[in-house]
Protein backbone atom coordinates (compact mmCIF):
# COMPACT_ATOMS: atom_id res chain seq x y z
CA UNK A 1 0.00 0.00 0.00
CA UNK A 2 1.48 3.38 -0.99
CA UNK A 3 2.53 5.20 2.15
CA UNK A 4 0.67 8.34 3.08
CA UNK A 5 2.60 11.57 2.74
CA UNK A 6 2.37 14.10 5.58
CA UNK A 7 3.36 17.76 5.55
CA UNK A 8 3.81 19.18 9.07
CA UNK A 9 3.94 23.00 9.05
CA UNK A 10 5.54 24.73 12.01
CA UNK A 11 6.00 28.42 12.75
CA UNK A 12 8.53 28.93 15.56
CA UNK A 13 7.07 31.58 17.86
CA UNK A 14 9.82 31.54 20.47
CA UNK A 15 11.49 28.96 22.69
CA UNK A 16 11.67 25.42 21.42
CA UNK A 17 8.33 23.76 21.90
CA UNK A 18 6.81 24.46 18.54
CA UNK A 19 9.65 22.85 16.65
CA UNK A 20 10.15 20.33 19.45
CA UNK A 21 6.62 19.00 19.29
CA UNK A 22 6.58 19.02 15.48
CA UNK A 23 9.88 17.19 15.31
CA UNK A 24 8.72 14.58 17.81
CA UNK A 25 5.50 14.05 15.84
CA UNK A 26 7.31 13.86 12.49
CA UNK A 27 9.88 11.39 13.84
CA UNK A 28 7.20 9.17 15.38
CA UNK A 29 4.99 9.13 12.28
CA UNK A 30 7.99 8.28 10.12
CA UNK A 31 8.99 5.47 12.51
CA UNK A 32 5.56 3.99 11.73
CA UNK A 33 6.18 4.02 7.99
CA UNK A 34 4.70 7.39 7.08
CA UNK A 35 6.58 9.79 4.81
CA UNK A 36 6.87 13.14 6.59
CA UNK A 37 8.05 16.56 5.44
CA UNK A 38 8.58 19.05 8.26
CA UNK A 39 8.20 22.60 6.98
CA UNK A 40 9.33 25.30 9.44
CA UNK A 41 10.13 28.99 9.25
CA UNK A 42 13.14 28.37 11.50
CA UNK A 43 14.82 24.98 11.40
CA UNK A 44 17.94 26.11 13.26
CA UNK A 45 17.11 24.38 16.57
CA UNK A 46 17.12 21.01 14.80
CA UNK A 47 20.88 21.33 14.45
CA UNK A 48 21.22 20.41 18.15
CA UNK A 49 17.75 18.93 18.78
CA UNK A 50 18.00 16.38 15.97
CA UNK A 51 21.60 16.38 14.76
CA UNK A 52 21.20 13.13 12.83
CA UNK A 53 17.70 13.73 11.54
CA UNK A 54 15.37 10.73 11.38
CA UNK A 55 14.64 8.10 8.70
CA UNK A 56 11.56 9.04 6.69
CA UNK A 57 11.61 12.72 7.69
CA UNK A 58 12.70 15.50 5.36
CA UNK A 59 12.87 19.12 6.47
CA UNK A 60 12.17 22.17 4.34
CA UNK A 61 12.38 25.86 5.01
CA UNK A 62 9.03 27.60 5.06
CA UNK A 63 10.06 30.03 2.35
CA UNK A 64 10.79 27.24 -0.14
CA UNK A 65 7.77 25.17 0.65
CA UNK A 66 5.30 24.96 -2.16
CA UNK A 67 2.44 22.57 -1.55
CA UNK A 68 3.78 19.05 -2.04
CA UNK A 69 0.46 17.36 -2.72
CA UNK A 70 0.76 15.46 0.58
CA UNK A 71 -2.47 13.64 1.46
CA UNK A 72 -2.24 15.01 5.03
CA UNK A 73 -1.36 18.53 6.12
CA UNK A 74 -0.79 19.20 9.82
CA UNK A 75 -0.76 22.89 10.66
CA UNK A 76 0.80 23.11 14.11
CA UNK A 77 -0.35 25.62 16.70
CA UNK A 78 -2.20 27.79 14.23
CA UNK A 79 0.88 28.26 12.07
CA UNK A 80 -1.15 30.22 9.52
CA UNK A 81 0.08 28.78 6.21
CA UNK A 82 1.30 30.98 3.36
CA UNK A 83 -1.60 32.12 1.19
CA UNK A 84 -0.30 30.29 -1.89
CA UNK A 85 -0.19 27.06 0.11
CA UNK A 86 -3.71 27.62 1.39
CA UNK A 87 -4.97 28.20 -2.16
CA UNK A 88 -3.24 25.04 -3.36
CA UNK A 89 -4.86 23.06 -0.54
CA UNK A 90 -8.27 24.47 -1.42
CA UNK A 91 -7.83 23.33 -5.03
CA UNK A 92 -7.28 19.75 -3.91
CA UNK A 93 -9.44 19.76 -0.78
CA UNK A 94 -11.32 16.58 -1.75
CA UNK A 95 -8.16 14.46 -1.60
CA UNK A 96 -6.76 16.18 1.48
CA UNK A 97 -6.95 15.84 5.24
CA UNK A 98 -6.02 19.17 6.82
CA UNK A 99 -5.52 19.15 10.59
CA UNK A 100 -4.93 22.02 12.95
CA UNK A 101 -2.81 20.63 15.80
CA UNK A 102 -3.66 22.73 18.84
CA UNK A 103 -1.88 23.50 22.11
CA UNK A 104 -2.03 21.10 25.03
CA UNK A 105 -4.52 21.84 27.80
CA UNK A 106 -6.66 19.99 30.34
CA UNK A 107 -9.39 22.63 30.14
CA UNK A 108 -12.97 21.50 29.32
CA UNK A 109 -13.11 23.32 25.95
CA UNK A 110 -10.58 20.83 24.59
CA UNK A 111 -13.00 17.89 24.70
CA UNK A 112 -15.75 20.01 23.17
CA UNK A 113 -13.55 21.22 20.31
CA UNK A 114 -11.47 18.17 19.49
CA UNK A 115 -12.16 16.76 16.02
CA UNK A 116 -14.55 19.52 14.94
CA UNK A 117 -14.46 20.57 11.28
CA UNK A 118 -13.69 24.18 10.47
CA UNK A 119 -14.83 24.97 6.91
CA UNK A 120 -12.90 27.83 5.31
CA UNK A 121 -15.64 30.17 4.09
CA UNK A 122 -13.48 32.86 2.56
CA UNK A 123 -9.88 33.80 1.89
CA UNK A 124 -7.34 31.78 -0.11
CA UNK A 125 -8.46 28.48 1.46
CA UNK A 126 -12.17 29.01 0.80
CA UNK A 127 -13.82 25.68 0.14
CA UNK A 128 -11.37 23.61 2.14
CA UNK A 129 -12.08 22.23 5.61
CA UNK A 130 -9.59 22.07 8.47
CA UNK A 131 -10.15 19.84 11.49
CA UNK A 132 -9.26 20.82 15.03
CA UNK A 133 -7.04 18.23 16.68
CA UNK A 134 -6.46 18.78 20.36
CA UNK A 135 -3.90 16.88 22.44
CA UNK A 136 -5.19 16.10 25.87
CA UNK A 137 -5.48 14.00 28.98
CA UNK A 138 -8.77 12.19 28.37
CA UNK A 139 -10.14 9.68 25.82
CA UNK A 140 -12.29 12.50 24.36
CA UNK A 141 -9.14 14.28 23.15
CA UNK A 142 -6.37 13.48 20.69
CA UNK A 143 -4.13 12.07 23.42
CA UNK A 144 -0.44 12.73 24.00
CA UNK A 145 2.68 12.13 21.93
CA UNK A 146 4.15 8.83 23.09
CA UNK A 147 6.77 6.90 21.18
CA UNK A 148 5.91 3.22 20.80
CA UNK A 149 9.19 2.12 22.43
CA UNK A 150 9.13 4.76 25.13
CA UNK A 151 8.22 2.60 28.14
CA UNK A 152 10.69 -0.14 27.25
CA UNK A 153 13.46 2.43 26.80
CA UNK A 154 12.50 4.11 30.04
CA UNK A 155 12.47 0.82 31.95
CA UNK A 156 15.92 -0.13 30.64
CA UNK A 157 17.44 3.25 31.54
CA UNK A 158 20.29 3.35 34.08
CA UNK A 159 20.47 6.92 35.26
CA UNK A 160 23.72 6.72 37.17
CA UNK A 161 25.46 5.17 34.17
CA UNK A 162 23.96 7.84 31.89
CA UNK A 163 24.99 10.68 34.19
CA UNK A 164 28.50 9.33 34.78
CA UNK A 165 29.09 8.73 31.07
CA UNK A 166 28.44 12.43 30.45
CA UNK A 167 30.70 13.68 33.20
CA UNK A 168 27.89 14.54 35.61
CA UNK A 169 28.24 11.66 38.11
CA UNK A 170 25.72 11.61 40.93
CA UNK A 171 27.20 11.40 44.42
CA UNK A 172 25.63 8.97 46.85
CA UNK A 173 22.56 10.42 48.63
CA UNK A 174 22.29 13.21 46.03
CA UNK A 175 18.88 13.70 44.51
CA UNK A 176 18.84 14.83 40.87
CA UNK A 177 16.79 17.93 40.09
CA UNK A 178 16.26 19.12 36.50
CA UNK A 179 15.61 22.81 35.98
CA UNK A 180 14.07 23.82 32.67
CA UNK A 181 11.97 26.96 32.95
CA UNK A 182 11.41 30.57 32.03
CA UNK A 183 13.37 33.08 34.18
CA UNK A 184 11.22 34.22 37.05
CA UNK A 185 11.37 35.80 40.53
CA UNK A 186 10.77 32.49 42.33
CA UNK A 187 14.07 31.10 41.00
CA UNK A 188 16.31 32.40 43.76
CA UNK A 189 14.13 31.23 46.68
CA UNK A 190 13.70 27.85 44.94
CA UNK A 191 17.46 27.40 44.70
CA UNK A 192 17.75 28.25 48.38
CA UNK A 193 15.21 25.56 49.16
CA UNK A 194 16.91 22.98 46.93
CA UNK A 195 20.23 23.69 48.64
CA UNK A 196 18.91 22.35 51.93
CA UNK A 197 19.49 18.77 50.74
CA UNK A 198 22.31 17.10 48.78
CA UNK A 199 21.31 17.91 45.21
CA UNK A 200 22.77 17.49 41.75
CA UNK A 201 21.06 20.28 39.81
CA UNK A 202 20.98 19.82 36.04
CA UNK A 203 20.46 23.20 34.38
CA UNK A 204 18.98 22.63 30.92
CA UNK A 205 19.99 24.99 28.14
CA UNK A 206 18.17 28.29 27.81
CA UNK A 207 17.96 31.65 29.57
CA UNK A 208 17.06 30.15 32.97
CA UNK A 209 20.44 28.41 33.02
CA UNK A 210 22.32 31.71 33.09
CA UNK A 211 19.88 33.17 35.62
CA UNK A 212 20.36 30.14 37.89
CA UNK A 213 24.16 30.30 37.69
CA UNK A 214 23.98 33.97 38.57
CA UNK A 215 21.61 33.34 41.48
CA UNK A 216 23.78 30.48 42.76
CA UNK A 217 26.80 32.73 42.93
CA UNK A 218 24.93 34.80 45.48
CA UNK A 219 23.54 31.87 47.43
CA UNK A 220 24.95 31.40 50.94
CA UNK A 221 25.44 27.89 52.41
CA UNK A 222 25.06 26.04 49.13
CA UNK A 223 27.50 23.34 50.13
CA UNK A 224 25.01 20.55 49.44
CA UNK A 225 23.99 21.74 45.96
CA UNK A 226 26.11 21.01 42.88
CA UNK A 227 24.91 22.67 39.65
CA UNK A 228 25.81 21.53 36.12
CA UNK A 229 25.14 23.80 33.16
CA UNK A 230 24.17 21.43 30.37
CA UNK A 231 24.74 22.10 26.70
CA UNK A 232 21.73 21.94 24.40
CA UNK A 233 21.01 18.21 24.13
CA UNK A 234 19.43 16.21 21.35
CA UNK A 235 15.76 15.54 22.04
CA UNK A 236 16.59 11.92 22.76
CA UNK A 237 19.18 12.97 25.34
CA UNK A 238 16.84 15.62 26.74
CA UNK A 239 14.29 12.89 27.42
CA UNK A 240 16.94 10.88 29.27
CA UNK A 241 17.92 13.93 31.29
CA UNK A 242 14.32 14.03 32.55
CA UNK A 243 14.38 10.27 33.14
CA UNK A 244 17.43 10.79 35.40
CA UNK A 245 15.56 13.21 37.69
CA UNK A 246 14.07 12.75 41.12
CA UNK A 247 12.32 16.06 40.55
CA UNK A 248 11.91 17.96 37.28
CA UNK A 249 10.95 21.58 36.77
CA UNK A 250 9.60 21.62 33.22
CA UNK A 251 7.92 24.21 31.02
CA UNK A 252 5.84 24.87 27.92
CA UNK A 253 4.21 22.04 26.03
CA UNK A 254 6.49 19.09 25.36
CA UNK A 255 8.64 18.64 28.45
CA UNK A 256 5.72 18.29 30.90
CA UNK A 257 4.53 15.30 28.88
CA UNK A 258 8.05 13.91 29.01
CA UNK A 259 8.02 14.22 32.80
CA UNK A 260 4.68 12.40 32.99
CA UNK A 261 5.94 9.49 30.84
CA UNK A 262 9.13 9.45 32.96
CA UNK A 263 6.90 9.12 36.06
CA UNK A 264 9.06 11.55 37.98
CA UNK A 265 7.70 14.24 40.33
CA UNK A 266 7.52 17.45 38.32
CA UNK A 267 6.44 21.06 38.50
CA UNK A 268 5.11 22.53 35.25
CA UNK A 269 5.75 26.20 34.46
CA UNK A 270 3.15 27.03 31.87
CA UNK A 271 3.99 29.40 29.06
CA UNK A 272 3.38 32.67 30.93
CA UNK A 273 0.52 34.94 29.87
CA UNK A 274 0.81 38.56 31.05
CA UNK A 275 -2.74 38.76 32.39
CA UNK A 276 -2.50 35.47 34.29
CA UNK A 277 -4.68 33.87 31.62
CA UNK A 278 -2.75 30.64 32.12
CA UNK A 279 -4.34 30.21 35.58
CA UNK A 280 -7.41 28.28 34.35
CA UNK A 281 -5.12 26.01 32.33
CA UNK A 282 -3.01 25.42 35.44
CA UNK A 283 -5.97 24.65 37.68
CA UNK A 284 -7.54 22.33 35.11
CA UNK A 285 -4.30 20.39 34.90
CA UNK A 286 -3.90 20.20 38.67
CA UNK A 287 -7.44 18.80 38.93
CA UNK A 288 -6.40 15.96 36.63
CA UNK A 289 -2.95 15.37 38.07
CA UNK A 290 -4.19 15.31 41.67
CA UNK A 291 -7.41 13.41 41.06
CA UNK A 292 -7.58 10.79 43.82
CA UNK A 293 -4.35 12.00 45.42
CA UNK A 294 -3.96 11.71 49.21
CA UNK A 295 -5.00 14.88 51.02
CA UNK A 296 -1.48 15.45 52.38
CA UNK A 297 -0.20 15.74 48.81
CA UNK A 298 -2.86 17.94 47.21
CA UNK A 299 -1.97 21.10 49.11
CA UNK A 300 1.83 21.03 48.82
CA UNK A 301 1.91 19.95 45.14
CA UNK A 302 -0.70 22.57 44.27
CA UNK A 303 1.30 25.18 46.17
CA UNK A 304 4.46 24.27 44.25
CA UNK A 305 2.71 24.52 40.88
CA UNK A 306 0.96 27.81 41.72
CA UNK A 307 4.04 29.39 43.23
CA UNK A 308 6.20 28.38 40.28
CA UNK A 309 3.62 29.90 37.95
CA UNK A 310 3.62 33.26 39.68
CA UNK A 311 0.60 32.73 41.92
CA UNK A 312 1.69 33.20 45.59
CA UNK A 313 5.43 32.52 44.96
CA UNK A 314 6.13 32.68 48.68
CA UNK A 315 4.07 29.50 49.19
CA UNK A 316 6.79 27.47 47.51
CA UNK A 317 9.08 28.15 50.33
CA UNK A 318 7.08 28.53 53.48
CA UNK A 319 4.72 25.58 53.01
CA UNK A 320 5.80 22.05 53.60
CA UNK A 321 7.37 20.30 50.61
CA UNK A 322 5.43 17.40 49.06
CA UNK A 323 6.47 13.96 50.27
CA UNK A 324 8.70 12.72 47.39
CA UNK A 325 7.57 9.06 47.51
CA UNK A 326 3.88 9.99 47.57
CA UNK A 327 4.48 12.54 44.80
CA UNK A 328 6.15 9.90 42.61
CA UNK A 329 3.30 7.44 43.27
CA UNK A 330 0.76 10.07 42.21
CA UNK A 331 2.59 10.78 38.95
CA UNK A 332 2.82 7.03 38.32
CA UNK A 333 -0.92 6.71 38.88
CA UNK A 334 -1.58 9.66 36.55
CA UNK A 335 0.69 8.10 33.92
CA UNK A 336 -1.18 4.82 34.30
CA UNK A 337 -4.49 6.46 33.40
CA UNK A 338 -2.91 8.17 30.40
CA UNK A 339 -1.36 4.93 29.16
CA UNK A 340 -4.86 3.54 28.67
CA UNK A 341 -5.44 6.25 26.03
CA UNK A 342 -4.41 5.92 22.41
CA UNK A 343 -1.33 8.05 21.77
CA UNK A 344 -1.57 11.14 19.60
CA UNK A 345 0.20 9.75 16.53
CA UNK A 346 -2.06 6.69 16.47
CA UNK A 347 -5.15 8.85 16.81
CA UNK A 348 -3.97 11.10 14.00
CA UNK A 349 -3.32 8.10 11.76
CA UNK A 350 -6.77 6.68 12.52
CA UNK A 351 -8.39 10.05 11.89
CA UNK A 352 -6.70 10.24 8.51
CA UNK A 353 -7.56 6.64 7.63
CA UNK A 354 -11.21 7.27 8.52
CA UNK A 355 -11.35 10.01 5.90
CA UNK A 356 -9.62 8.18 3.06
O1 LIG B 1 10.82 25.57 24.92
P1 LIG B 1 9.45 25.55 25.50
O2 LIG B 1 9.11 26.58 26.47
O3 LIG B 1 8.40 25.62 24.32
C1 LIG B 1 7.33 26.50 24.37
C2 LIG B 1 6.06 25.72 24.46
O4 LIG B 1 6.01 24.76 23.46
C3 LIG B 1 4.87 26.64 24.32
O5 LIG B 1 3.65 25.91 24.27
C4 LIG B 1 5.01 27.43 23.05
O6 LIG B 1 3.94 28.33 22.92
C5 LIG B 1 6.30 28.17 23.10
O7 LIG B 1 7.37 27.24 23.18
C6 LIG B 1 6.47 29.01 21.86
O8 LIG B 1 9.21 24.13 26.20
P2 LIG B 1 8.80 22.73 25.63
O9 LIG B 1 7.40 22.74 25.10
O10 LIG B 1 9.12 21.72 26.66
O11 LIG B 1 9.75 22.49 24.37
C7 LIG B 1 11.12 22.34 24.53
C8 LIG B 1 11.58 21.40 23.43
O12 LIG B 1 12.99 21.51 23.25
C9 LIG B 1 11.30 19.95 23.79
O13 LIG B 1 10.90 19.23 22.64
C10 LIG B 1 12.64 19.46 24.29
C11 LIG B 1 13.60 20.25 23.41
N1 LIG B 1 14.93 20.41 24.00
C12 LIG B 1 15.92 19.56 23.59
O14 LIG B 1 15.68 18.66 22.79
N2 LIG B 1 17.17 19.70 24.11
C13 LIG B 1 17.48 20.69 25.02
O15 LIG B 1 18.64 20.79 25.46
C14 LIG B 1 16.43 21.59 25.43
C15 LIG B 1 16.72 22.66 26.43
C16 LIG B 1 15.15 21.43 24.89
XYZ file of C-alpha atoms and ligand atoms in Angstrom:
391
model
C 0.000 0.000 0.000
C 1.476 3.381 -0.989
C 2.528 5.196 2.149
C 0.669 8.340 3.083
C 2.598 11.567 2.739
C 2.365 14.101 5.583
C 3.361 17.765 5.549
C 3.812 19.184 9.070
C 3.939 22.997 9.046
C 5.543 24.734 12.008
C 6.004 28.417 12.754
C 8.531 28.934 15.561
C 7.070 31.580 17.865
C 9.820 31.535 20.466
C 11.491 28.958 22.691
C 11.674 25.422 21.419
C 8.332 23.763 21.904
C 6.810 24.459 18.544
C 9.647 22.849 16.650
C 10.153 20.330 19.454
C 6.621 18.996 19.292
C 6.582 19.016 15.483
C 9.877 17.189 15.310
C 8.718 14.576 17.807
C 5.497 14.052 15.844
C 7.308 13.862 12.485
C 9.881 11.394 13.836
C 7.202 9.169 15.380
C 4.987 9.127 12.284
C 7.990 8.275 10.122
C 8.986 5.471 12.512
C 5.564 3.985 11.727
C 6.177 4.017 7.995
C 4.695 7.388 7.082
C 6.580 9.795 4.807
C 6.875 13.139 6.586
C 8.046 16.558 5.441
C 8.578 19.046 8.258
C 8.202 22.603 6.984
C 9.332 25.295 9.437
C 10.133 28.987 9.253
C 13.144 28.371 11.503
C 14.822 24.979 11.397
C 17.943 26.107 13.263
C 17.115 24.380 16.574
C 17.119 21.014 14.796
C 20.883 21.332 14.452
C 21.217 20.408 18.146
C 17.751 18.930 18.784
C 17.997 16.376 15.972
C 21.604 16.385 14.759
C 21.200 13.132 12.835
C 17.703 13.728 11.536
C 15.374 10.734 11.381
C 14.637 8.100 8.701
C 11.557 9.035 6.689
C 11.613 12.715 7.694
C 12.695 15.501 5.363
C 12.866 19.122 6.474
C 12.170 22.168 4.340
C 12.379 25.859 5.013
C 9.028 27.601 5.061
C 10.057 30.027 2.351
C 10.795 27.242 -0.137
C 7.768 25.175 0.654
C 5.302 24.955 -2.158
C 2.439 22.566 -1.551
C 3.782 19.053 -2.041
C 0.458 17.363 -2.722
C 0.755 15.462 0.584
C -2.466 13.640 1.463
C -2.239 15.011 5.033
C -1.364 18.535 6.119
C -0.790 19.197 9.818
C -0.760 22.892 10.659
C 0.798 23.105 14.107
C -0.346 25.624 16.699
C -2.204 27.794 14.233
C 0.882 28.255 12.068
C -1.150 30.222 9.518
C 0.083 28.784 6.214
C 1.300 30.980 3.361
C -1.605 32.117 1.194
C -0.296 30.293 -1.890
C -0.190 27.065 0.106
C -3.711 27.625 1.386
C -4.969 28.197 -2.156
C -3.245 25.038 -3.361
C -4.858 23.056 -0.545
C -8.273 24.465 -1.423
C -7.834 23.333 -5.034
C -7.277 19.748 -3.915
C -9.444 19.758 -0.782
C -11.316 16.579 -1.753
C -8.163 14.461 -1.603
C -6.759 16.183 1.481
C -6.953 15.836 5.244
C -6.025 19.175 6.821
C -5.520 19.151 10.593
C -4.933 22.020 12.951
C -2.809 20.632 15.800
C -3.660 22.730 18.838
C -1.880 23.503 22.107
C -2.032 21.103 25.028
C -4.524 21.844 27.795
C -6.655 19.994 30.339
C -9.392 22.634 30.137
C -12.965 21.501 29.316
C -13.108 23.324 25.951
C -10.578 20.830 24.589
C -12.998 17.887 24.701
C -15.753 20.014 23.166
C -13.547 21.219 20.315
C -11.474 18.170 19.492
C -12.157 16.763 16.017
C -14.547 19.525 14.935
C -14.463 20.567 11.282
C -13.688 24.182 10.471
C -14.827 24.972 6.908
C -12.897 27.834 5.314
C -15.642 30.174 4.086
C -13.480 32.860 2.560
C -9.883 33.797 1.889
C -7.343 31.784 -0.115
C -8.456 28.481 1.464
C -12.170 29.009 0.801
C -13.819 25.680 0.136
C -11.373 23.615 2.142
C -12.079 22.229 5.608
C -9.588 22.072 8.471
C -10.146 19.844 11.487
C -9.263 20.821 15.031
C -7.041 18.231 16.677
C -6.458 18.777 20.365
C -3.898 16.884 22.440
C -5.193 16.095 25.866
C -5.476 14.000 28.979
C -8.769 12.193 28.372
C -10.139 9.682 25.824
C -12.288 12.496 24.365
C -9.142 14.276 23.155
C -6.368 13.480 20.688
C -4.134 12.070 23.424
C -0.436 12.725 23.995
C 2.680 12.128 21.930
C 4.155 8.829 23.087
C 6.766 6.902 21.184
C 5.915 3.217 20.805
C 9.190 2.115 22.425
C 9.128 4.758 25.133
C 8.216 2.604 28.138
C 10.689 -0.140 27.247
C 13.461 2.429 26.796
C 12.497 4.110 30.042
C 12.468 0.821 31.951
C 15.921 -0.125 30.640
C 17.440 3.250 31.536
C 20.289 3.350 34.085
C 20.472 6.923 35.256
C 23.719 6.721 37.170
C 25.460 5.172 34.169
C 23.955 7.837 31.887
C 24.994 10.684 34.193
C 28.504 9.326 34.782
C 29.092 8.731 31.068
C 28.437 12.427 30.446
C 30.697 13.679 33.196
C 27.886 14.542 35.609
C 28.241 11.656 38.114
C 25.716 11.606 40.933
C 27.197 11.396 44.421
C 25.631 8.966 46.846
C 22.555 10.423 48.628
C 22.287 13.214 46.035
C 18.881 13.697 44.513
C 18.835 14.828 40.871
C 16.794 17.925 40.087
C 16.261 19.119 36.501
C 15.606 22.808 35.984
C 14.067 23.824 32.666
C 11.972 26.956 32.947
C 11.414 30.568 32.028
C 13.373 33.078 34.175
C 11.219 34.217 37.047
C 11.367 35.796 40.526
C 10.774 32.486 42.325
C 14.069 31.102 41.004
C 16.312 32.404 43.764
C 14.132 31.225 46.676
C 13.701 27.849 44.939
C 17.462 27.404 44.705
C 17.752 28.252 48.376
C 15.205 25.564 49.158
C 16.909 22.979 46.933
C 20.233 23.691 48.638
C 18.913 22.350 51.925
C 19.490 18.765 50.735
C 22.309 17.098 48.779
C 21.309 17.907 45.207
C 22.775 17.492 41.747
C 21.059 20.283 39.814
C 20.977 19.822 36.035
C 20.462 23.203 34.383
C 18.981 22.630 30.918
C 19.994 24.993 28.141
C 18.173 28.288 27.811
C 17.961 31.648 29.569
C 17.060 30.149 32.968
C 20.439 28.408 33.016
C 22.322 31.711 33.087
C 19.877 33.165 35.617
C 20.356 30.144 37.885
C 24.156 30.298 37.690
C 23.983 33.970 38.575
C 21.612 33.336 41.479
C 23.777 30.476 42.755
C 26.795 32.734 42.927
C 24.931 34.804 45.482
C 23.542 31.873 47.430
C 24.947 31.399 50.941
C 25.436 27.894 52.413
C 25.060 26.041 49.130
C 27.504 23.338 50.135
C 25.012 20.546 49.438
C 23.990 21.739 45.962
C 26.106 21.007 42.881
C 24.910 22.667 39.649
C 25.813 21.527 36.124
C 25.144 23.803 33.163
C 24.173 21.426 30.373
C 24.744 22.103 26.700
C 21.729 21.936 24.401
C 21.005 18.214 24.126
C 19.426 16.207 21.349
C 15.762 15.542 22.044
C 16.586 11.917 22.757
C 19.183 12.969 25.339
C 16.838 15.624 26.745
C 14.289 12.893 27.423
C 16.938 10.883 29.273
C 17.916 13.931 31.287
C 14.321 14.026 32.551
C 14.381 10.272 33.140
C 17.434 10.786 35.403
C 15.558 13.207 37.688
C 14.074 12.747 41.119
C 12.324 16.065 40.553
C 11.913 17.955 37.278
C 10.947 21.581 36.771
C 9.598 21.622 33.219
C 7.916 24.207 31.020
C 5.835 24.865 27.922
C 4.209 22.040 26.031
C 6.486 19.094 25.363
C 8.642 18.641 28.453
C 5.718 18.288 30.900
C 4.525 15.303 28.882
C 8.050 13.906 29.008
C 8.016 14.217 32.804
C 4.678 12.397 32.989
C 5.939 9.494 30.837
C 9.125 9.449 32.957
C 6.898 9.119 36.065
C 9.062 11.553 37.983
C 7.698 14.236 40.329
C 7.519 17.448 38.324
C 6.440 21.059 38.504
C 5.113 22.529 35.248
C 5.751 26.196 34.462
C 3.146 27.026 31.868
C 3.988 29.400 29.057
C 3.380 32.667 30.929
C 0.522 34.942 29.875
C 0.813 38.556 31.051
C -2.742 38.765 32.390
C -2.505 35.471 34.292
C -4.683 33.872 31.616
C -2.748 30.640 32.125
C -4.339 30.208 35.582
C -7.410 28.277 34.354
C -5.123 26.011 32.326
C -3.005 25.420 35.443
C -5.968 24.647 37.683
C -7.537 22.334 35.111
C -4.303 20.388 34.895
C -3.902 20.201 38.675
C -7.436 18.795 38.927
C -6.399 15.961 36.629
C -2.948 15.373 38.069
C -4.188 15.313 41.669
C -7.411 13.405 41.059
C -7.579 10.786 43.817
C -4.354 12.001 45.421
C -3.961 11.710 49.209
C -4.996 14.882 51.023
C -1.478 15.449 52.382
C -0.201 15.743 48.808
C -2.859 17.942 47.211
C -1.968 21.105 49.110
C 1.828 21.031 48.816
C 1.906 19.951 45.144
C -0.699 22.568 44.267
C 1.305 25.177 46.171
C 4.460 24.267 44.251
C 2.711 24.521 40.881
C 0.958 27.809 41.721
C 4.039 29.395 43.234
C 6.201 28.379 40.277
C 3.617 29.904 37.947
C 3.616 33.263 39.680
C 0.600 32.731 41.917
C 1.689 33.195 45.588
C 5.426 32.524 44.961
C 6.125 32.675 48.680
C 4.066 29.505 49.192
C 6.786 27.471 47.514
C 9.075 28.146 50.334
C 7.076 28.533 53.480
C 4.724 25.580 53.008
C 5.798 22.053 53.596
C 7.373 20.297 50.610
C 5.434 17.398 49.064
C 6.467 13.957 50.266
C 8.695 12.718 47.390
C 7.569 9.065 47.514
C 3.884 9.987 47.570
C 4.477 12.542 44.799
C 6.147 9.896 42.612
C 3.301 7.441 43.273
C 0.757 10.066 42.208
C 2.586 10.780 38.954
C 2.824 7.027 38.320
C -0.925 6.709 38.880
C -1.577 9.656 36.548
C 0.687 8.097 33.922
C -1.178 4.825 34.296
C -4.491 6.459 33.402
C -2.906 8.171 30.398
C -1.357 4.930 29.157
C -4.860 3.544 28.669
C -5.442 6.245 26.034
C -4.407 5.923 22.407
C -1.331 8.053 21.768
C -1.575 11.139 19.604
C 0.202 9.748 16.533
C -2.060 6.685 16.474
C -5.153 8.852 16.813
C -3.971 11.099 14.000
C -3.323 8.096 11.762
C -6.766 6.682 12.519
C -8.392 10.048 11.894
C -6.698 10.244 8.508
C -7.558 6.640 7.630
C -11.207 7.270 8.520
C -11.347 10.011 5.904
C -9.621 8.183 3.064
O 10.821 25.569 24.924
P 9.451 25.549 25.495
O 9.110 26.581 26.466
O 8.397 25.618 24.317
C 7.328 26.502 24.365
C 6.057 25.721 24.462
O 6.013 24.765 23.456
C 4.872 26.640 24.318
O 3.655 25.914 24.275
C 5.007 27.427 23.048
O 3.943 28.326 22.923
C 6.300 28.173 23.101
O 7.366 27.244 23.181
C 6.471 29.005 21.858
O 9.212 24.126 26.201
P 8.796 22.729 25.628
O 7.404 22.743 25.096
O 9.120 21.724 26.656
O 9.746 22.493 24.370
C 11.123 22.336 24.528
C 11.584 21.401 23.430
O 12.986 21.514 23.255
C 11.299 19.953 23.785
O 10.904 19.227 22.638
C 12.644 19.458 24.286
C 13.599 20.246 23.409
N 14.928 20.415 24.001
C 15.925 19.557 23.591
O 15.684 18.662 22.787
N 17.168 19.702 24.112
C 17.478 20.694 25.018
O 18.639 20.791 25.463
C 16.426 21.591 25.434
C 16.720 22.657 26.431
C 15.150 21.432 24.895
